[in-house]
Coordinates of C-alpha atoms and ligand atoms in Angstrom, one line a residue:
M1 CA 0.2 0.0 0.0
F2 CA 1.5 3.6 -0.8
E3 CA 0.5 7.0 0.6
L4 CA 0.6 10.1 -0.9
K5 CA -0.1 13.6 -0.1
I6 CA -1.2 16.1 -1.9
D7 CA -1.6 20.2 -1.3
P8 CA -4.8 21.4 -3.0
K9 CA -4.0 23.9 -5.7
P10 CA -6.0 26.8 -6.7
G11 CA -7.0 26.4 -10.1
S12 CA -6.4 22.4 -10.2
N13 CA -9.2 20.8 -12.4
C14 CA -8.3 17.3 -12.2
K15 CA -11.2 14.9 -13.5
D16 CA -11.0 12.5 -10.8
D17 CA -8.4 11.2 -8.1
A18 CA -6.8 8.7 -10.2
E19 CA -5.7 11.4 -12.7
R20 CA -5.1 13.6 -9.6
I21 CA -2.7 10.7 -8.0
I22 CA -0.8 10.1 -11.4
Q23 CA -0.3 13.4 -12.1
A24 CA 1.2 14.0 -8.7
I25 CA 3.5 11.2 -8.7
R26 CA 4.9 12.2 -12.5
S27 CA 5.6 15.8 -11.0
G28 CA 6.6 14.7 -7.8
R29 CA 10.2 13.9 -6.6
D30 CA 9.9 10.6 -5.7
K31 CA 11.3 8.3 -8.1
K32 CA 10.9 4.7 -6.6
L33 CA 7.2 5.3 -6.9
L34 CA 7.3 6.8 -10.4
S35 CA 9.0 3.5 -11.5
I36 CA 6.6 1.4 -9.6
L37 CA 3.7 3.4 -11.4
D38 CA 5.2 3.1 -14.9
K39 CA 5.8 -0.5 -14.4
A40 CA 2.0 -1.0 -12.9
L41 CA 0.7 0.5 -16.0
K42 CA 2.7 -1.6 -18.2
D43 CA 1.7 -4.3 -16.6
K44 CA -1.9 -3.6 -17.1
K45 CA -2.6 -3.1 -13.4
R46 CA -5.3 -0.7 -12.4
L47 CA -4.9 2.3 -9.9
H48 CA -6.9 1.2 -6.8
I49 CA -7.5 4.0 -4.3
E50 CA -8.2 2.5 -0.6
K51 CA -8.8 5.7 1.2
R52 CA -9.2 9.5 0.8
F53 CA -9.1 11.7 3.5
V54 CA -8.1 15.5 4.5
D55 CA -5.9 16.4 7.1
A56 CA -6.5 19.9 8.3
R57 CA -4.8 19.8 11.5
H58 CA -2.3 22.5 11.1
G59 CA -4.7 24.8 9.2
K60 CA -3.5 24.1 5.8
A61 CA -5.5 21.1 4.2
K62 CA -3.7 18.3 2.8
V63 CA -5.5 15.5 1.0
I64 CA -4.2 12.0 1.6
F65 CA -4.4 9.1 -0.4
R66 CA -3.9 5.6 0.3
F67 CA -3.8 3.3 -3.1
D68 CA -2.4 0.2 -4.3
F69 CA -2.3 -1.3 -7.9
L70 CA -4.2 -4.3 -8.5
T71 CA -4.9 -6.8 -11.7
E72 CA -8.0 -7.7 -12.9
D73 CA -8.2 -10.7 -11.4
E74 CA -7.3 -9.2 -8.1
E75 CA -10.2 -6.9 -8.4
L76 CA -12.8 -9.5 -9.2
K77 CA -11.4 -11.7 -6.3
R78 CA -12.2 -8.7 -4.0
H79 CA -15.7 -8.3 -5.7
T80 CA -16.6 -11.8 -5.0
A81 CA -15.8 -11.6 -1.6
L82 CA -17.8 -8.6 -0.9
I83 CA -20.8 -10.4 -2.6
S84 CA -20.2 -13.9 -0.8
D85 CA -20.1 -11.9 2.9
T86 CA -23.2 -10.0 2.0
M87 CA -25.0 -12.8 0.7
P88 CA -24.3 -15.9 2.5
Y89 CA -27.7 -17.8 1.3
L90 CA -26.5 -17.3 -2.6
G91 CA -27.0 -21.0 -4.0
K92 CA -29.4 -22.4 -1.1
K93 CA -32.7 -23.7 -2.0
F94 CA -35.7 -21.9 -0.9
I95 CA -39.0 -23.6 0.6
A96 CA -42.0 -22.9 -2.2
L97 CA -44.3 -20.3 -0.2
A98 CA -47.6 -20.0 -1.8
D99 CA -47.3 -16.2 -1.4
R100 CA -44.6 -14.0 -1.9
P101 CA -42.2 -11.8 0.8
V102 CA -43.7 -8.1 0.9
I103 CA -41.5 -4.9 1.6
V104 CA -43.4 -2.1 2.8
G105 CA -41.2 1.4 1.9
F106 CA -38.9 1.7 -0.8
G107 CA -36.4 3.8 1.1
P108 CA -32.8 2.6 1.7
A109 CA -33.7 -0.1 4.1
G110 CA -36.8 -1.3 1.7
I111 CA -34.4 -1.1 -1.6
F112 CA -31.7 -2.9 -0.2
A113 CA -34.0 -5.7 1.4
A114 CA -35.8 -6.0 -1.7
L115 CA -32.3 -6.2 -3.8
I116 CA -31.3 -9.3 -1.6
L117 CA -34.4 -11.0 -1.9
A118 CA -34.6 -10.5 -5.5
R119 CA -31.0 -11.5 -6.1
Y120 CA -31.8 -15.0 -4.0
G121 CA -34.5 -15.4 -6.4
L122 CA -37.2 -14.8 -4.1
R123 CA -39.2 -12.3 -6.1
P124 CA -40.5 -9.7 -3.4
V125 CA -43.7 -7.5 -3.8
I126 CA -42.7 -4.1 -2.5
I127 CA -45.5 -1.5 -1.3
E128 CA -44.7 2.1 -1.4
R129 CA -47.0 4.7 -0.4
G130 CA -45.5 7.6 -2.5
S131 CA -45.1 7.9 -6.4
A132 CA -42.1 6.7 -8.7
M133 CA -39.5 9.0 -8.9
A134 CA -40.4 11.1 -12.0
Q135 CA -43.8 12.0 -10.4
R136 CA -42.3 12.5 -6.8
I137 CA -39.8 15.0 -8.5
R138 CA -42.4 16.9 -10.2
D139 CA -44.6 17.2 -6.7
V140 CA -41.6 18.0 -4.6
D141 CA -40.3 20.7 -7.4
S142 CA -44.1 22.0 -7.2
F143 CA -44.4 22.2 -3.5
R144 CA -40.7 23.7 -3.3
S145 CA -41.2 26.6 -6.0
G146 CA -44.3 27.7 -4.1
S147 CA -47.4 26.6 -6.7
S148 CA -48.8 24.0 -4.9
M149 CA -49.7 22.7 -1.3
I150 CA -47.7 19.7 0.1
N151 CA -48.8 16.3 -1.1
P152 CA -49.4 14.3 2.2
E153 CA -48.3 11.0 0.1
N154 CA -45.3 12.7 -2.2
N155 CA -43.0 14.5 -0.7
I156 CA -39.3 15.0 1.1
Q157 CA -40.1 11.7 3.3
F158 CA -42.3 10.0 1.0
G159 CA -41.9 8.5 -2.4
E160 CA -39.3 6.4 -4.3
G161 CA -36.0 6.1 -2.7
G162 CA -37.6 7.5 0.9
A163 CA -36.3 10.3 2.8
G164 CA -32.8 9.7 1.5
T165 CA -33.8 10.8 -2.3
F166 CA -33.6 14.6 -1.5
S167 CA -30.7 14.0 0.9
D168 CA -27.1 15.2 0.7
G169 CA -26.5 11.5 0.1
K170 CA -23.9 11.3 2.9
L171 CA -23.2 8.0 3.5
Y172 CA -21.3 8.0 6.8
T173 CA -22.3 5.7 9.6
G174 CA -20.4 4.8 13.2
L175 CA -21.2 1.2 12.0
S176 CA -18.2 -0.8 11.4
S177 CA -19.9 -3.6 9.2
G178 CA -18.4 -5.1 6.2
I179 CA -21.8 -4.6 4.3
K180 CA -20.9 -1.2 3.9
G181 CA -18.5 -1.7 0.9
F182 CA -21.2 -4.0 -0.5
V183 CA -23.8 -1.1 -0.3
A184 CA -21.3 1.4 -1.9
D185 CA -20.4 -0.9 -4.4
V186 CA -24.0 -1.3 -5.6
F187 CA -24.4 2.3 -5.9
V188 CA -21.2 2.8 -7.9
R189 CA -22.5 0.1 -10.3
H190 CA -25.8 2.1 -10.6
G191 CA -24.1 5.1 -11.3
A192 CA -22.6 6.7 -8.2
D193 CA -19.2 8.3 -8.5
K194 CA -16.3 5.8 -7.5
S195 CA -15.1 8.1 -4.6
I196 CA -17.8 6.8 -2.6
L197 CA -15.8 3.5 -2.2
Y198 CA -12.8 5.2 -0.7
D199 CA -13.4 8.6 0.6
S200 CA -13.5 8.9 4.2
H201 CA -16.7 11.0 4.1
P202 CA -18.4 9.8 1.1
H203 CA -21.3 11.6 -0.6
I204 CA -23.2 10.9 -3.7
G205 CA -25.4 14.1 -4.0
T206 CA -29.1 14.3 -4.4
D207 CA -28.9 14.9 -8.2
R208 CA -27.2 11.8 -8.8
L209 CA -28.8 9.8 -6.1
R210 CA -32.0 9.8 -8.0
D211 CA -30.9 8.3 -11.1
V212 CA -29.1 5.7 -9.0
I213 CA -32.2 4.7 -7.0
V214 CA -34.5 4.4 -10.3
S215 CA -31.5 2.2 -11.8
I216 CA -31.8 -0.3 -8.7
R217 CA -35.5 -0.7 -8.9
E218 CA -35.0 -1.7 -12.5
E219 CA -32.4 -4.5 -11.3
I220 CA -34.9 -5.6 -9.1
I221 CA -37.8 -5.6 -11.2
K222 CA -35.7 -7.6 -14.1
L223 CA -34.9 -10.5 -11.3
G224 CA -38.8 -10.8 -10.6
G225 CA -39.6 -8.4 -8.0
E226 CA -42.7 -6.4 -8.3
I227 CA -43.3 -2.6 -7.0
F228 CA -46.6 -0.8 -6.3
F229 CA -46.4 2.6 -5.9
D230 CA -48.9 5.4 -4.5
T231 CA -50.1 2.2 -2.4
R232 CA -50.1 2.6 1.4
L233 CA -50.1 -0.2 3.8
T234 CA -53.2 0.3 6.2
S235 CA -53.3 -2.8 8.1
I236 CA -51.7 -5.9 8.9
E237 CA -53.8 -9.1 9.6
Q238 CA -52.7 -11.7 12.2
T239 CA -54.0 -15.1 13.3
D240 CA -52.4 -16.9 16.3
G241 CA -49.3 -14.4 16.4
K242 CA -48.8 -14.8 12.7
I243 CA -49.1 -12.8 9.8
T244 CA -51.7 -13.5 7.4
G245 CA -52.0 -10.7 5.5
I246 CA -52.0 -6.8 4.7
T247 CA -54.6 -4.4 3.4
V248 CA -53.3 -1.7 1.1
E249 CA -54.7 1.3 -0.4
N250 CA -54.2 2.9 -3.7
N251 CA -56.6 5.9 -5.0
S252 CA -59.0 5.2 -2.0
V253 CA -59.2 1.4 -2.8
S254 CA -58.3 -1.0 -0.5
R255 CA -57.5 -4.3 -1.4
Q256 CA -55.9 -7.3 0.8
I257 CA -52.3 -9.2 -0.1
R258 CA -52.1 -12.5 1.2
C259 CA -48.6 -13.0 2.8
S260 CA -46.8 -14.6 5.6
N261 CA -43.6 -12.4 5.7
V262 CA -43.2 -8.4 5.8
I263 CA -40.1 -6.5 5.9
L264 CA -41.5 -3.3 7.3
A265 CA -39.2 -0.2 6.3
V266 CA -41.5 2.6 6.8
G267 CA -39.0 5.3 7.9
N268 CA -39.6 7.8 10.7
S269 CA -42.6 9.7 9.3
S270 CA -44.9 7.5 9.0
R271 CA -46.9 8.4 11.8
D272 CA -50.3 6.7 10.7
T273 CA -48.7 3.4 10.7
F274 CA -46.9 3.6 13.9
R275 CA -50.4 4.4 15.4
H276 CA -51.9 1.2 13.6
L277 CA -49.0 -0.8 14.5
Y278 CA -49.6 0.2 18.4
S279 CA -53.4 -0.2 18.2
S280 CA -52.8 -3.7 16.6
D281 CA -50.6 -4.5 19.7
I282 CA -47.3 -4.9 17.9
R283 CA -45.0 -4.5 20.7
M284 CA -43.3 -1.2 20.4
E285 CA -41.4 1.3 23.0
S286 CA -40.5 4.8 23.0
K287 CA -37.0 6.0 22.4
P288 CA -34.9 8.7 22.7
F289 CA -34.3 11.2 19.7
A290 CA -33.1 14.7 19.1
V291 CA -34.5 18.2 18.3
G292 CA -33.1 21.3 17.6
V293 CA -32.3 23.8 14.4
R294 CA -30.5 24.3 11.5
I295 CA -27.7 26.5 11.2
E296 CA -26.2 28.3 8.3
H297 CA -23.0 29.8 7.6
K298 CA -21.2 31.2 4.3
R299 CA -19.6 28.3 2.8
R300 CA -16.4 30.2 2.2
D301 CA -16.3 31.3 5.8
I302 CA -16.4 27.3 7.2
D303 CA -13.9 26.5 4.5
M304 CA -11.5 29.0 5.3
S305 CA -11.9 28.3 8.8
Q306 CA -11.5 24.5 8.7
Y307 CA -9.1 24.3 5.5
G308 CA -7.4 27.9 5.2
M309 CA -8.9 27.9 1.7
D310 CA -11.8 28.7 -0.4
T311 CA -12.8 25.0 -1.9
A312 CA -14.3 27.0 -4.8
D313 CA -10.9 27.9 -6.2
T314 CA -9.5 24.1 -6.6
S315 CA -11.1 20.7 -7.6
D316 CA -8.9 19.0 -5.3
L317 CA -11.0 19.9 -2.5
S318 CA -14.7 19.8 -1.9
A319 CA -16.6 22.1 0.6
A320 CA -15.1 21.7 4.1
N321 CA -17.2 19.4 7.0
Y322 CA -17.4 19.6 10.6
K323 CA -18.3 17.4 13.3
L324 CA -19.0 19.2 16.9
V325 CA -20.3 18.4 20.4
V326 CA -20.6 20.6 23.4
E327 CA -21.8 20.6 26.8
T328 CA -23.6 23.1 28.1
S329 CA -24.3 24.5 31.7
N330 CA -27.2 23.2 32.5
G331 CA -25.8 19.5 31.6
R332 CA -27.3 19.1 28.1
K333 CA -25.7 18.1 25.0
L334 CA -25.7 20.4 21.8
Y335 CA -24.2 18.0 18.7
T336 CA -24.0 18.8 14.4
F337 CA -25.7 16.7 12.5
C338 CA -25.9 15.9 8.7
M339 CA -23.9 18.7 7.9
C340 CA -23.9 19.7 4.4
P341 CA -21.3 21.8 3.5
G342 CA -22.0 23.7 0.2
G343 CA -25.8 22.6 0.4
E344 CA -29.2 24.1 1.4
V345 CA -31.8 23.9 4.1
I346 CA -34.8 22.0 2.6
N347 CA -38.3 22.1 4.1
G348 CA -39.0 18.5 4.8
I349 CA -42.6 18.2 6.2
S350 CA -44.8 15.3 5.5
G351 CA -48.4 17.0 5.7
D352 CA -49.9 20.3 6.6
G353 CA -49.9 22.1 10.3
Q354 CA -46.2 21.1 10.3
C355 CA -42.6 22.9 10.1
V356 CA -39.5 20.6 9.7
V357 CA -36.0 21.4 8.1
N358 CA -33.6 19.0 7.1
G359 CA -30.3 19.7 4.7
M360 CA -29.3 18.4 1.3
S361 CA -26.6 19.2 -1.3
L362 CA -25.8 18.4 -4.7
F363 CA -22.6 16.2 -6.0
A364 CA -20.6 19.6 -6.6
R365 CA -21.7 21.1 -3.2
D366 CA -20.9 24.3 -4.5
N367 CA -23.6 26.6 -3.0
E368 CA -23.4 29.8 -1.1
N369 CA -24.2 28.3 2.4
S370 CA -23.1 25.5 4.7
N371 CA -25.6 24.0 6.9
S372 CA -26.0 21.8 9.5
A373 CA -28.6 20.4 12.0
L374 CA -27.8 21.6 15.8
L375 CA -29.4 18.9 18.2
V376 CA -30.4 18.3 21.8
P377 CA -30.9 14.6 23.0
V378 CA -34.6 14.4 24.2
D379 CA -35.9 11.5 26.3
S380 CA -39.0 10.8 28.4
N381 CA -37.6 13.3 31.3
D382 CA -38.7 15.8 28.2
F383 CA -42.0 13.7 26.8
G384 CA -43.2 11.9 29.8
D385 CA -44.0 8.0 29.4
G386 CA -46.0 6.1 27.3
V387 CA -45.0 4.2 23.9
L388 CA -46.4 7.3 21.4
A389 CA -45.0 10.1 24.1
G390 CA -42.2 11.0 22.0
L391 CA -44.0 10.9 18.6
E392 CA -46.5 13.2 20.3
Y393 CA -43.6 15.5 21.6
Q394 CA -42.3 15.8 18.2
E395 CA -45.6 16.5 16.5
Q396 CA -46.5 19.3 18.8
L397 CA -42.7 20.7 18.6
E398 CA -43.4 21.2 14.6
H399 CA -47.0 22.2 15.3
R400 CA -45.8 25.0 17.0
A401 CA -43.0 26.0 14.6
Y402 CA -46.2 25.9 12.0
E403 CA -47.9 28.2 14.2
A404 CA -45.4 30.5 14.1
T405 CA -45.6 31.4 10.7
G406 CA -49.1 30.2 10.1
D407 CA -48.1 28.4 6.7
C408 CA -46.5 25.3 6.0
R409 CA -44.5 26.7 3.3
K410 CA -42.9 29.3 5.4
I411 CA -40.0 28.0 7.9
P412 CA -39.5 30.1 11.0
V413 CA -36.0 31.7 10.7
T414 CA -33.9 33.8 12.6
K415 CA -30.4 35.1 13.2
Y416 CA -28.4 33.7 16.3
K417 CA -28.2 37.1 17.8
D418 CA -32.4 37.4 18.0
L419 CA -32.5 33.4 18.7
K420 CA -34.5 34.4 21.9
G421 CA -36.4 37.3 20.6
G422 CA -35.4 40.5 18.9
M423 CA -35.5 42.0 15.4
T424 CA -33.5 40.1 12.9
G425 CA -34.3 42.9 10.0
S426 CA -32.8 41.7 6.9
F427 CA -30.2 39.1 5.9
D428 CA -28.0 40.8 4.5
Y429 CA -24.6 38.7 5.1
I430 CA -25.9 35.2 5.0
K431 CA -29.4 34.6 3.2
P432 CA -31.8 31.6 4.4
S433 CA -31.7 29.1 1.3
V434 CA -34.9 27.1 2.4
K435 CA -37.5 27.0 -0.1
P436 CA -40.3 28.2 -0.9
G437 CA -40.3 30.5 1.9
Y438 CA -39.5 31.8 5.4
K439 CA -40.9 34.0 7.9
T440 CA -38.8 35.5 10.6
C441 CA -39.8 34.6 14.3
A442 CA -38.6 34.4 17.9
F443 CA -37.7 31.0 18.7
D444 CA -38.9 31.0 22.4
G445 CA -42.4 30.2 21.4
I446 CA -41.4 27.0 19.5
F447 CA -38.6 25.6 22.1
D448 CA -39.1 25.0 25.8
S449 CA -36.4 27.4 27.4
N450 CA -34.2 24.4 28.8
V451 CA -33.6 23.4 24.6
L452 CA -33.5 27.2 23.8
N453 CA -30.5 27.9 26.4
T454 CA -29.0 24.6 25.3
I455 CA -28.8 25.6 21.5
D456 CA -27.9 29.5 22.5
E457 CA -25.2 28.4 25.0
G458 CA -23.8 25.5 22.6
I459 CA -23.3 27.9 19.6
R460 CA -21.4 30.2 21.6
L461 CA -19.2 27.1 22.9
M462 CA -19.0 25.7 19.1
G463 CA -17.7 29.1 18.1
K464 CA -14.7 28.4 20.3
K465 CA -14.1 25.4 18.0
I466 CA -14.7 26.8 14.7
K467 CA -14.0 30.5 13.9
G468 CA -17.3 32.3 12.9
F469 CA -19.5 29.7 13.9
D470 CA -21.2 31.9 16.4
N471 CA -21.2 34.7 14.2
P472 CA -24.6 36.9 15.3
D473 CA -25.6 36.7 11.5
S474 CA -25.9 33.0 11.4
V475 CA -29.1 32.0 10.0
L476 CA -31.0 29.5 12.2
S477 CA -34.1 27.7 11.1
A478 CA -36.7 25.3 13.0
V479 CA -37.5 22.6 13.6
E480 CA -35.2 19.9 12.8
S481 CA -37.1 17.1 14.6
R482 CA -36.6 13.9 12.3
S483 CA -33.1 12.9 12.6
S484 CA -34.0 9.6 14.0
S485 CA -37.3 7.8 15.0
P486 CA -39.4 8.6 18.5
V487 CA -40.3 4.7 18.6
R488 CA -39.0 1.4 18.2
I489 CA -40.7 -1.7 16.8
V490 CA -38.9 -4.2 19.1
R491 CA -37.6 -7.6 17.4
E492 CA -35.6 -10.5 18.4
K493 CA -32.1 -10.1 18.7
D494 CA -31.0 -13.1 16.7
T495 CA -34.0 -13.6 13.9
R496 CA -34.9 -9.6 13.7
E497 CA -38.5 -10.8 14.0
S498 CA -41.1 -8.7 15.8
V499 CA -41.4 -10.2 19.3
S500 CA -44.8 -10.1 19.1
L501 CA -45.8 -10.9 15.5
K502 CA -44.3 -13.9 13.5
G503 CA -43.3 -13.0 9.9
L504 CA -42.9 -9.4 10.5
Y505 CA -39.2 -8.0 10.2
P506 CA -39.3 -4.4 11.4
A507 CA -36.1 -2.6 9.5
G508 CA -34.4 0.5 9.2
E509 CA -34.7 3.9 10.6
G510 CA -38.4 4.0 11.3
A511 CA -38.4 0.6 13.0
G512 CA -35.9 2.1 15.7
Y513 CA -32.7 0.2 14.2
A514 CA -30.9 2.7 11.9
G515 CA -30.2 6.2 11.2
G516 CA -28.9 7.5 7.9
I517 CA -29.0 5.9 4.7
M518 CA -25.9 3.2 4.9
S519 CA -27.1 2.0 8.3
S520 CA -30.8 1.8 6.9
A521 CA -29.5 -0.1 4.1
I522 CA -27.6 -2.2 6.2
D523 CA -30.4 -2.7 8.3
G524 CA -32.7 -3.8 5.5
I525 CA -29.9 -6.3 4.1
N526 CA -29.7 -8.0 7.6
C527 CA -33.3 -8.1 7.6
A528 CA -33.4 -9.7 4.4
N529 CA -30.9 -12.4 5.2
S530 CA -32.8 -13.4 8.1
L531 CA -35.9 -13.9 6.3
A532 CA -34.1 -15.5 3.6
F533 CA -32.3 -17.9 6.3
S534 CA -36.1 -18.9 7.8
L535 CA -37.1 -20.0 4.3
I536 CA -34.0 -22.2 3.6
K537 CA -34.6 -25.9 2.5
M538 CA -33.1 -27.9 5.2
Ligands
FAD1 C1 -33.8 16.0 3.4 C2 -33.1 15.2 4.2 C3 -31.8 14.7 3.9 C4 -31.0 13.8 4.6 N1 -29.4 13.4 4.3 C5 -29.2 12.4 5.0 C6 -27.9 12.1 4.2 O1 -27.2 12.8 3.8 N2 -27.0 10.9 4.8 C7 -27.9 10.3 5.7 O2 -26.9 9.2 6.1 N3 -28.9 10.4 5.7 C8 -29.7 11.3 5.3 N4 -31.2 11.7 5.8 C9 -31.8 10.5 6.5 C10 -32.1 9.3 5.5 O3 -32.5 9.8 4.3 C11 -32.8 8.3 6.5 O4 -31.7 7.5 7.3 C12 -33.0 7.1 5.6 O5 -33.6 7.6 4.2 C13 -33.8 5.9 6.6 O6 -34.2 4.8 5.8 P1 -35.4 4.1 5.8 O7 -35.5 3.2 4.5 O8 -35.4 3.4 6.9 O9 -36.5 5.3 5.9 P2 -37.4 5.9 4.6 O10 -36.0 6.8 3.8 O11 -37.9 7.0 5.5 O12 -38.0 5.2 3.7 C14 -39.3 4.7 4.1 C15 -40.5 4.7 2.8 O13 -41.5 4.0 3.2 C16 -42.7 4.7 2.9 N5 -43.6 4.3 3.6 C17 -44.0 4.6 4.8 N6 -45.2 4.2 5.6 C18 -45.9 3.5 4.5 C19 -46.8 3.1 4.5 N7 -47.8 3.0 5.4 N8 -47.0 2.3 3.4 C20 -46.2 2.2 2.5 N9 -45.1 2.9 2.0 C21 -44.8 3.6 3.0 C22 -42.2 5.8 2.7 O14 -43.0 6.7 1.6 C23 -40.9 5.7 2.5 O15 -40.3 6.0 1.0 C24 -32.0 12.6 5.3 C25 -33.3 12.9 5.6 C26 -33.7 13.9 4.9 C27 -35.6 14.1 5.0

């Protein structure tokens, strides 16, 4: 394995990292590495980048690459190992069932569960309440341009690709699962940039992710899977603790589907589904989650403070990242989450009467602002006991934010200096990026004083870690409330089946077992493998 440090150069416009590395070796002083490169290329070996990360410890960023040269055979061997580690039941014979496995929800967990079952030859049936990509994009664009109201079945949360579709497409996770490589490989084979295979902060970009998802859907269908869009699960039927079928609704017409195995991957915004599960005595529990705001700074200011240079001037570095956590004097934590360098704040509601924000970015990450969520963890001390207490707290918070503007198309915003009330006036230095609109409001009518004080003091403390983070003109928007699920659908540790209903496999973020695209995809794969294992012919 070789290592190379590159000083990002203003004006650099290499088309990709392989070209960047080769150029740096050819123009560098390391003669030994140059002869290794020449020999490798002569032997028809390919440059294989293992890792790329940025070292910005000394105020001036350097990009570090670890790489090797591999033959085609060596590359193939690695890929075969990736597939067999992720799909251990390939080649096994499965029991012939009278019904096909069903997957509810076509977000990252549902997509990857479906892909695995389809590759096993188990021909899954997929139910998704929102529309297929093209129609979903039309509805979301129409809401974002201000020309229509929110469509409660087709929005930033619901529709093909799930909540991840209009996201940043960041793929980092704290999970150390070998399956991560498989998920990234699937994304690349379906059109994502190769850098997600080795970057320490892999990022697809919402613009590219959309086509990637459609391409994965086409593979699932080619393998015998079937997808019903605009079709919502309304109930799960059971006899003697086992699933016997589900009822779905399309265009106000209900029908039943007979089935005995369901992977339930409905995400964290499907409150009607959670309420149905609860009233059907499916074991659930409330879980801690987090609430807060989005903060926006000028991308250039964050770049300068993190990297000592404006990343707009070079293709060697993309907009700067950060990750911060502080503890405030009331003993609470404030942490940054889902940082979107060069991105925009997005109105993420899934129904009227709510105000919810999130963040996204395009592959280029070259917008004027950088943003991130600032979150305060909340638990039963904040929302009380009861399985749905957290969900109700989340709903009330989103509704208070809505009442502050009186219009779900207008997100409450303020400058940091006016967080607790004051005159925000016009946004001259940092302009709010959220569409279709916003209204300046004091946030003391939205958050309770304890959470608000944590945000206020926490930003000041973060300003000690990143210069300018506590700029009084930083723009805050509310509320960031859906970073994880307020409930967990309790499942067996080994089989991943619901503890109260046989044949039900709760998966992904909504079920309370993942947070983010990568971990949801991995959980979907794990559930698909558990289901497949139960169907192996002994
Ligand atoms: C704007 C935005 C930006 C984000 N950015 C990132 C990021 O950069 N990186 C990252 O890791 N994470 C990001 N996230 C979070 C990430 O998208 C989620 O963690 C992930 O999508 C969860 O995957 P999932 O499959 O569990 O659920 P979801 O993606 O929420 O998918 C659930 C699906 O189920 C469907 N569904 C729900 N109820 C029913 C029903 N009753 N019947 C039929 N279908 C139903 C929904 O329509 C939805 O499509 C972002 C989220 C948002 C909203």
